[in-house]
Tab-separated table of C-alpha atoms and ligand atoms in Angstrom:
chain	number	residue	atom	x	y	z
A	1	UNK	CA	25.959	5.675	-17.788
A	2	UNK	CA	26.557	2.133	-19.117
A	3	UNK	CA	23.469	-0.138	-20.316
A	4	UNK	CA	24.326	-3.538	-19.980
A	5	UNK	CA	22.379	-6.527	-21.570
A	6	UNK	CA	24.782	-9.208	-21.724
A	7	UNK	CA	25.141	-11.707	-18.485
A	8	UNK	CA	29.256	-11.919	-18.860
A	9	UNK	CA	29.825	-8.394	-19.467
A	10	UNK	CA	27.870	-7.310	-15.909
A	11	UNK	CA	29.815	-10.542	-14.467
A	12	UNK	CA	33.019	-8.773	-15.736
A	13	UNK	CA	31.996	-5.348	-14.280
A	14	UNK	CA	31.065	-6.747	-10.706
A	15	UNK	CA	34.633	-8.439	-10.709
A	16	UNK	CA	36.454	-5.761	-11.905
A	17	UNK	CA	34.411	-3.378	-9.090
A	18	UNK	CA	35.247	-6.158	-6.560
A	19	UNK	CA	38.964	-5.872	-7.629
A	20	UNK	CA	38.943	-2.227	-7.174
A	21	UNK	CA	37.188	-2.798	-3.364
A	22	UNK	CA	34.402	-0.798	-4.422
A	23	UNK	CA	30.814	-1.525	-3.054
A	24	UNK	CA	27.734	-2.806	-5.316
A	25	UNK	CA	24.078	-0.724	-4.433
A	26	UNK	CA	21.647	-2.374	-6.427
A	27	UNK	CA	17.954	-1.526	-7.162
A	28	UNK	CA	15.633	-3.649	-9.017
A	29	UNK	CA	13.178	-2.531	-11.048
A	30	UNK	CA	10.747	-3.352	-13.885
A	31	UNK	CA	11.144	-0.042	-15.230
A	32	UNK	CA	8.637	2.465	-15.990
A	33	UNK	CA	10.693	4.786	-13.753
A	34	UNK	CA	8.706	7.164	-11.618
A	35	UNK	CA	9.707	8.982	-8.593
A	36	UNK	CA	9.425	5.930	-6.111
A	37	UNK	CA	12.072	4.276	-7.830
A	38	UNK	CA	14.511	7.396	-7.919
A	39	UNK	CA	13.942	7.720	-4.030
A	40	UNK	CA	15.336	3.966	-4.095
A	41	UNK	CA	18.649	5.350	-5.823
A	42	UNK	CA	18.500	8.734	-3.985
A	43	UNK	CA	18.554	6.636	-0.731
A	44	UNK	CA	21.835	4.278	-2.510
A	45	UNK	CA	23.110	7.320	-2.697
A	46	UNK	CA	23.808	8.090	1.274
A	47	UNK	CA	25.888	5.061	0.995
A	48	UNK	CA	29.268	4.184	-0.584
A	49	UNK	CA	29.586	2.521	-3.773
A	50	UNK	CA	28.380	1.986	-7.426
A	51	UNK	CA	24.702	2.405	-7.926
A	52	UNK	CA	23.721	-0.276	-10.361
A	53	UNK	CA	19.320	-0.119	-11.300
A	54	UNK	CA	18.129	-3.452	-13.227
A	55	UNK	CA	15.217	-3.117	-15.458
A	56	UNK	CA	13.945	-6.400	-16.098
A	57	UNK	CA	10.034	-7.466	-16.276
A	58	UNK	CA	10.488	-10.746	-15.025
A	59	UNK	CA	7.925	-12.911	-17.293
A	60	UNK	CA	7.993	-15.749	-14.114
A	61	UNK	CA	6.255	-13.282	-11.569
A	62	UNK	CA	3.073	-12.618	-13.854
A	63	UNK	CA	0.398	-14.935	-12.847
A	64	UNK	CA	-1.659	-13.357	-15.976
A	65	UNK	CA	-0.674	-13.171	-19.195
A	66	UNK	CA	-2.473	-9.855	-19.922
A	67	UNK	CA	-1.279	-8.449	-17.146
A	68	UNK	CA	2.510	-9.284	-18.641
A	69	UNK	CA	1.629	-7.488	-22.344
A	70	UNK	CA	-0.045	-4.668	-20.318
A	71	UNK	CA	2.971	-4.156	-17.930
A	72	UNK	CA	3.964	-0.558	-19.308
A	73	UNK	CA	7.174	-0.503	-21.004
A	74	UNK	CA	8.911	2.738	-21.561
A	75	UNK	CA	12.626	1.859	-21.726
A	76	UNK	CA	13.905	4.724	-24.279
A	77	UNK	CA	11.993	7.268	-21.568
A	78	UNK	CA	13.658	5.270	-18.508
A	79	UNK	CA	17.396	5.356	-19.903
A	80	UNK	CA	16.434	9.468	-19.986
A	81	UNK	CA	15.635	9.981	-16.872
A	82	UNK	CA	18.305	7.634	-15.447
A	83	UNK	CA	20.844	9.355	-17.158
A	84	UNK	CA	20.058	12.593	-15.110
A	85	UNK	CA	20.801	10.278	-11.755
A	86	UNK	CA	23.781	8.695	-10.326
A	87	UNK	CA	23.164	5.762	-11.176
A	88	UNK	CA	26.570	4.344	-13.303
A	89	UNK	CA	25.119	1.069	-14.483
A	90	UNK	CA	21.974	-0.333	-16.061
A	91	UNK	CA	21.374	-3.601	-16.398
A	92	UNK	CA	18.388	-4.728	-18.788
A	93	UNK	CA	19.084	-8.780	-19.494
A	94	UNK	CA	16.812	-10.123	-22.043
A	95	UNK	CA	14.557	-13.154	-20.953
A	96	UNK	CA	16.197	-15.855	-23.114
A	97	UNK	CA	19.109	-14.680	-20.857
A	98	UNK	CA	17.867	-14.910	-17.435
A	99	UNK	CA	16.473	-17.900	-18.493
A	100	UNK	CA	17.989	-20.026	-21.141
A	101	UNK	CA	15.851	-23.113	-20.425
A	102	UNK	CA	12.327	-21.477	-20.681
A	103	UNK	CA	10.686	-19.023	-17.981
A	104	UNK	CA	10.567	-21.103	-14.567
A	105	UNK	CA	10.250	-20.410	-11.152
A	106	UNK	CA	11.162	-22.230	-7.517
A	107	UNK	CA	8.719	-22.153	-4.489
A	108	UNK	CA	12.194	-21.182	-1.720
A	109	UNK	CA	10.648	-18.686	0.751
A	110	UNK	CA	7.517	-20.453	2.963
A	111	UNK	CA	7.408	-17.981	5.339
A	112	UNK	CA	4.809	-14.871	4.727
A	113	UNK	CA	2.646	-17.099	2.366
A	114	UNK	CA	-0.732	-17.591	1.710
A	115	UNK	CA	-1.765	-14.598	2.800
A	116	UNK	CA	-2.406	-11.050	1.081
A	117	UNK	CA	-0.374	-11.092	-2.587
A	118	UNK	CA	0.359	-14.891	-2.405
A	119	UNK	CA	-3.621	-15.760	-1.928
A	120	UNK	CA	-4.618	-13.858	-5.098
A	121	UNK	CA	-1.463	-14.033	-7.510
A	122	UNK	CA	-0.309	-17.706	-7.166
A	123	UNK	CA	3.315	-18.070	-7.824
A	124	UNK	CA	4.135	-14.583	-8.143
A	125	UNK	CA	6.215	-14.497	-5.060
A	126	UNK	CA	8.433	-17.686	-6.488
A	127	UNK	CA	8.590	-15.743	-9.495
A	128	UNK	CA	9.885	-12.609	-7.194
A	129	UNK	CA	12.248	-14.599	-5.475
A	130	UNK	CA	13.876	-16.955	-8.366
A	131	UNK	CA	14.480	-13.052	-10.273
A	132	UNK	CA	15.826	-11.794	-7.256
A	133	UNK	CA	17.884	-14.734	-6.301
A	134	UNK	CA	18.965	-14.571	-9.988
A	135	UNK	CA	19.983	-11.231	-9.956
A	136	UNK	CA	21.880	-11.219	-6.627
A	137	UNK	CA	24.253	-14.084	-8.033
A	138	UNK	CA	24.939	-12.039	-11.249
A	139	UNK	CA	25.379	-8.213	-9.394
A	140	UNK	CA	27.156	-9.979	-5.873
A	141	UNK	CA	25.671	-6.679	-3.984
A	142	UNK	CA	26.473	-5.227	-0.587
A	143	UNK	CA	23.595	-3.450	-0.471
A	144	UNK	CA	19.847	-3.758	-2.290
A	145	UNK	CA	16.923	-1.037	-1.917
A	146	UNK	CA	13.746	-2.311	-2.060
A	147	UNK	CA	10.311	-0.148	-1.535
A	148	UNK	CA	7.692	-0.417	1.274
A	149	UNK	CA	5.233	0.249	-1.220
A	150	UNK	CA	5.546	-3.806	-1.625
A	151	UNK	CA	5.718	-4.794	1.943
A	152	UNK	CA	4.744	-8.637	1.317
A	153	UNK	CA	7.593	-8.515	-1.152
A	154	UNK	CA	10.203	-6.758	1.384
A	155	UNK	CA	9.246	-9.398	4.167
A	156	UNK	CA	10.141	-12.031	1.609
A	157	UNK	CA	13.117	-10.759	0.066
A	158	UNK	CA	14.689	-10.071	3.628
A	159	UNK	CA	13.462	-13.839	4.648
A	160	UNK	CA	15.243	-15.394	1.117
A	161	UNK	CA	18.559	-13.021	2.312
A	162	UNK	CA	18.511	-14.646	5.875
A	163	UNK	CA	17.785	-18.181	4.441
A	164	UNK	CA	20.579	-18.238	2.377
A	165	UNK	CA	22.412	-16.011	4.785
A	166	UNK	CA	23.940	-13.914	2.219
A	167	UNK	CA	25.925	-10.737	2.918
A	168	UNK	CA	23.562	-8.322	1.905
A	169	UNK	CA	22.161	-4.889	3.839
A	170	UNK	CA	18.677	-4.277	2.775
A	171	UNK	CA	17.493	-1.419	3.050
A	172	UNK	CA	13.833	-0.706	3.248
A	173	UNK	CA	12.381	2.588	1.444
A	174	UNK	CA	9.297	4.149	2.295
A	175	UNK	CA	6.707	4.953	-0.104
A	176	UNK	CA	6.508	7.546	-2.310
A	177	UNK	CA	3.060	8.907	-2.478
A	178	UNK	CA	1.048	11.241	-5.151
A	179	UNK	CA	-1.094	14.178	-3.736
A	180	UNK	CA	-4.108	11.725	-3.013
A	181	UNK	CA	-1.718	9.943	-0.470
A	182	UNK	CA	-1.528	6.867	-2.628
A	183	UNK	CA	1.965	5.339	-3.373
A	184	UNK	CA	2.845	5.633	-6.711
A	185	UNK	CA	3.521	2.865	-9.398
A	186	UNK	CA	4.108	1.626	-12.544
A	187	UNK	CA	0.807	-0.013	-13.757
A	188	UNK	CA	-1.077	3.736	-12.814
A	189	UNK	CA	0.440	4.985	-16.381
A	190	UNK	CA	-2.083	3.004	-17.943
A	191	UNK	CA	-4.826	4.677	-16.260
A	192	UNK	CA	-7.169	6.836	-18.734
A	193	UNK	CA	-8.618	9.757	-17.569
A	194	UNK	CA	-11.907	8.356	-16.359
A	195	UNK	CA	-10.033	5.711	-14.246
A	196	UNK	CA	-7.088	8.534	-12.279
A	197	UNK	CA	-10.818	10.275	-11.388
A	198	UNK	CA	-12.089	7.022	-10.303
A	199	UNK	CA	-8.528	6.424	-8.663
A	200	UNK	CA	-8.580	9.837	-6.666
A	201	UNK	CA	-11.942	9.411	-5.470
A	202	UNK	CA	-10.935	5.558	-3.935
A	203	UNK	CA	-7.954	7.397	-2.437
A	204	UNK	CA	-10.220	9.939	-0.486
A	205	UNK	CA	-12.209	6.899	0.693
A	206	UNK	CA	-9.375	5.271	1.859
A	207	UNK	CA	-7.665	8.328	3.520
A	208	UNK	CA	-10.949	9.344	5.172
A	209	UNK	CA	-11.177	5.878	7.262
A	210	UNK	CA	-7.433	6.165	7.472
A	211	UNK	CA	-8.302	8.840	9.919
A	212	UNK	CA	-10.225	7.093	12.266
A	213	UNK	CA	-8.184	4.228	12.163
A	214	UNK	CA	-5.055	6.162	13.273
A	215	UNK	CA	-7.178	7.170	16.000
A	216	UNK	CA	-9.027	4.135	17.031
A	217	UNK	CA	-8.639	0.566	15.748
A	218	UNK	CA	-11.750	-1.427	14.476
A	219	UNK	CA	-13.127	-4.036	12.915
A	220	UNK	CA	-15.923	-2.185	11.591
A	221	UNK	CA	-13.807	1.096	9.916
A	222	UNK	CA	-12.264	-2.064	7.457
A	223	UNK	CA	-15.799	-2.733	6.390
A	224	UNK	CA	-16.737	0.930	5.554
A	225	UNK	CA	-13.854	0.759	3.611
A	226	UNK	CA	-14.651	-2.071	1.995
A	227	UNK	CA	-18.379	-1.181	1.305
A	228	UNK	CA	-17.854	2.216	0.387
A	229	UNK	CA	-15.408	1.020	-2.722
A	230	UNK	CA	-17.871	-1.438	-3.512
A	231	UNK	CA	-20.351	0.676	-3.192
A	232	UNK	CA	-18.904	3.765	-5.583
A	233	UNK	CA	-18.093	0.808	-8.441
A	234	UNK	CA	-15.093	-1.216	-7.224
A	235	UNK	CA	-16.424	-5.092	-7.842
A	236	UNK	CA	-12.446	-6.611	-7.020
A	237	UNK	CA	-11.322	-6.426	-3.824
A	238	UNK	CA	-8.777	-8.935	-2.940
A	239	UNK	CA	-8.025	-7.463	0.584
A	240	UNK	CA	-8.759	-4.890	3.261
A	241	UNK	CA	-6.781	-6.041	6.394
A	242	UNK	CA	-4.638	-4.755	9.012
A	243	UNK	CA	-1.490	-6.659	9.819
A	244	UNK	CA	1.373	-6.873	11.750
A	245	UNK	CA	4.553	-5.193	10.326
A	246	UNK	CA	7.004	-7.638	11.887
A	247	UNK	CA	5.201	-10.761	11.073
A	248	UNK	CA	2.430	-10.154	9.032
A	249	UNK	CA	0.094	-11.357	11.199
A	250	UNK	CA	-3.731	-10.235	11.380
A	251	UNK	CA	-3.708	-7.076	13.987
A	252	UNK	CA	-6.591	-5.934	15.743
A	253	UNK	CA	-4.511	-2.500	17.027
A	254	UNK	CA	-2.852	-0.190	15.510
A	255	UNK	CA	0.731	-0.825	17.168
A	256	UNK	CA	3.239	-1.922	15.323
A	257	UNK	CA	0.433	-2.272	12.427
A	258	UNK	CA	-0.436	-1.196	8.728
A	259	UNK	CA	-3.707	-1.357	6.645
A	260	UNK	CA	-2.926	-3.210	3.322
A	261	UNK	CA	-5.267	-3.256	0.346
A	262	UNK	CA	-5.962	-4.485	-2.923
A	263	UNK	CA	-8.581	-3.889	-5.274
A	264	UNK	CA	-8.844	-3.272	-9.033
A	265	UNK	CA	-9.987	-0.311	-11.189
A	266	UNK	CA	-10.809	-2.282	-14.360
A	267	UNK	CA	-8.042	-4.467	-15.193
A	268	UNK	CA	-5.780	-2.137	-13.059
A	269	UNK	CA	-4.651	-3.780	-10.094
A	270	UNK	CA	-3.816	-1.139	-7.001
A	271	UNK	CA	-1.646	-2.350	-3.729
A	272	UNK	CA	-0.824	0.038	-0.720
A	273	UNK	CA	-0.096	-0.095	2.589
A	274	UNK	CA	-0.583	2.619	5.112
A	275	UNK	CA	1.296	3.012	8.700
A	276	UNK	CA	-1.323	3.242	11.953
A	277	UNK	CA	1.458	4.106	14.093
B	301	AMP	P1	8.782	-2.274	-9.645
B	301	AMP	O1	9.474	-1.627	-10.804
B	301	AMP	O2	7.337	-1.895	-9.502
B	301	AMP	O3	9.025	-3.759	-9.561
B	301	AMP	O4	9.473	-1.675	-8.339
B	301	AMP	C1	10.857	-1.701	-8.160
B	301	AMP	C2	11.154	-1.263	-6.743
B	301	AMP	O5	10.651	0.058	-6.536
B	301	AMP	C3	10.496	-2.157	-5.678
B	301	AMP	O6	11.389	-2.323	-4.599
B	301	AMP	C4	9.284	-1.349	-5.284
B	301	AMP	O7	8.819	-1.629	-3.984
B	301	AMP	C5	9.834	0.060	-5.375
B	301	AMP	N1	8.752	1.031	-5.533
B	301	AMP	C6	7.755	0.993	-6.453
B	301	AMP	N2	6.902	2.014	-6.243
B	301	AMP	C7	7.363	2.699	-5.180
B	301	AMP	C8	6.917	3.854	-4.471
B	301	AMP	N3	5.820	4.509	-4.811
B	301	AMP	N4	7.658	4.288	-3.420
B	301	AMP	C9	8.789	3.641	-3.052
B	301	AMP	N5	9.258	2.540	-3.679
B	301	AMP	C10	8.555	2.070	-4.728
């Protein structure tokens, strides 16, 4: 496995993988590597091709400081378990790199906006997208794996692709989930023992009205969930809202549809989606 930091040496790898006709799979990440991110290269793996996995925590998509010097940061621990994959390449830029004239970021996707994510994190999606955009010029893919876990994201990154129509397959990954039925993810590391308890017990409230939603759209199961968590401590919760999985759209069945939510435990932001259908 090759870790990569410098932006002409991956240049020089893509070309020479270009010259030798072989495919680029690429998987971004912001390290912290947990099982949702290996299914991303276990999927990369049913295709042809080099599996390269970026680990890069973009500075431009934190719309809070604390948040950024919180972000867990294991890197020694990811090369480790990256080595045991199939994965042939890392690339881990440093910021002065991806961006020599200071951290910046372009507003380029409009559609999928001010709703969800975009309402409560201003500018982290134009963060998302100048990385990504960023990233695809450097590592030229054929294919990119990105996780349903961050379904706001996915809709955005496949909008940028057809925008700029490049020639890139995305492929969409389900989420990986713990026991509680909550997707896994990087910030949940940082959880102390008091706060995975508190954690588990949102999950249960969450998979209990999951339940009758599956069953039976309505209005009034999204406000149980939403008292309930407030009620059992959670004062933060950005959104509770079922939406359309094509568009995004508010829903008010449970075709085509998914129940999004996001809510804090502490300082510990939590995001998941859940299919209805
Ligand atoms: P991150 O390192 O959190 O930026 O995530 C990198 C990629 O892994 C993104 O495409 C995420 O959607 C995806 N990902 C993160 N958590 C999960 C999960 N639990 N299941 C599947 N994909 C995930």
């Amino acid at each position: 496995m090759k870790i990569v930091k410098n932006l002409s040496e991956i240049s020089e790898i893509v070309s020479d993988l270009y010259k030798s006709q072989k495919k680029i799979n690429f998987i971004p990440t912001m390290g912290n590597i947990h099982p949702g991110h290996l299914s991303l290269i276990t999927e990369a793996n049913k295709f042809e091709g080099t599996n390269i996995v970026s680990i890069f925590i973009n500075p431009a998509q934190f719309n809070d400081e604390d948040d950024f010097m919180n972000y867990p940061k294991t890197f020694e621990k990811d090369l480790e378990i990256l080595s045991k994959t199939s994965c042939k390449i890392i690339f881990t830029p440093d910021k002065e790199a991806i961006y020599p004239k200071g951290i910046n970021s372009d507003k380029t996707v409009f559609k999928y906006r001010n709703i969800l994510c975009d309402l409560f994190r201003v500018g982290h999606f134009d963060g998302v997208t100048t990385i990504v955009e960023i990233l695809f010029n450097l590592i030229k893919p054929s294919r990119v794996f990105f996780g349903e876990k961050d379904f706001q994201q996915l809709k955005i990154i496949e909008q940028l692709i057809f925008q700029n129509q490049l020639k890139i397959n995305l492929i969409k990954c389900p989420s990986i989930r713990d026991l509680s039925g909550m997707s896994l993810s990087s910030r949940y590391s940082s959880f102390t023992r008091d706060q995975q308890i508190k954690f588990a017990q949102c999950a249960s409230i969450i998979k209990s009205h999951l339940i009758n939603l599956k069953k039976n759209f309505n209005q009034k199961i999204l406000d149980n969930i939403q008292d309930e968590l407030k009620n059992f401590g959670i004062s933060k919760i950005d959104y509770c809202e079922v939406r359309d999985d094509n568009d995004l759209s508010l829903s008010m069945t449970k075709k085509r549809s998914r129940l999004f939510v996001a809510f804090y435990i502490n300082t510990i932001r939590v995001i998941d989606n859940f299919i209805l259908y």
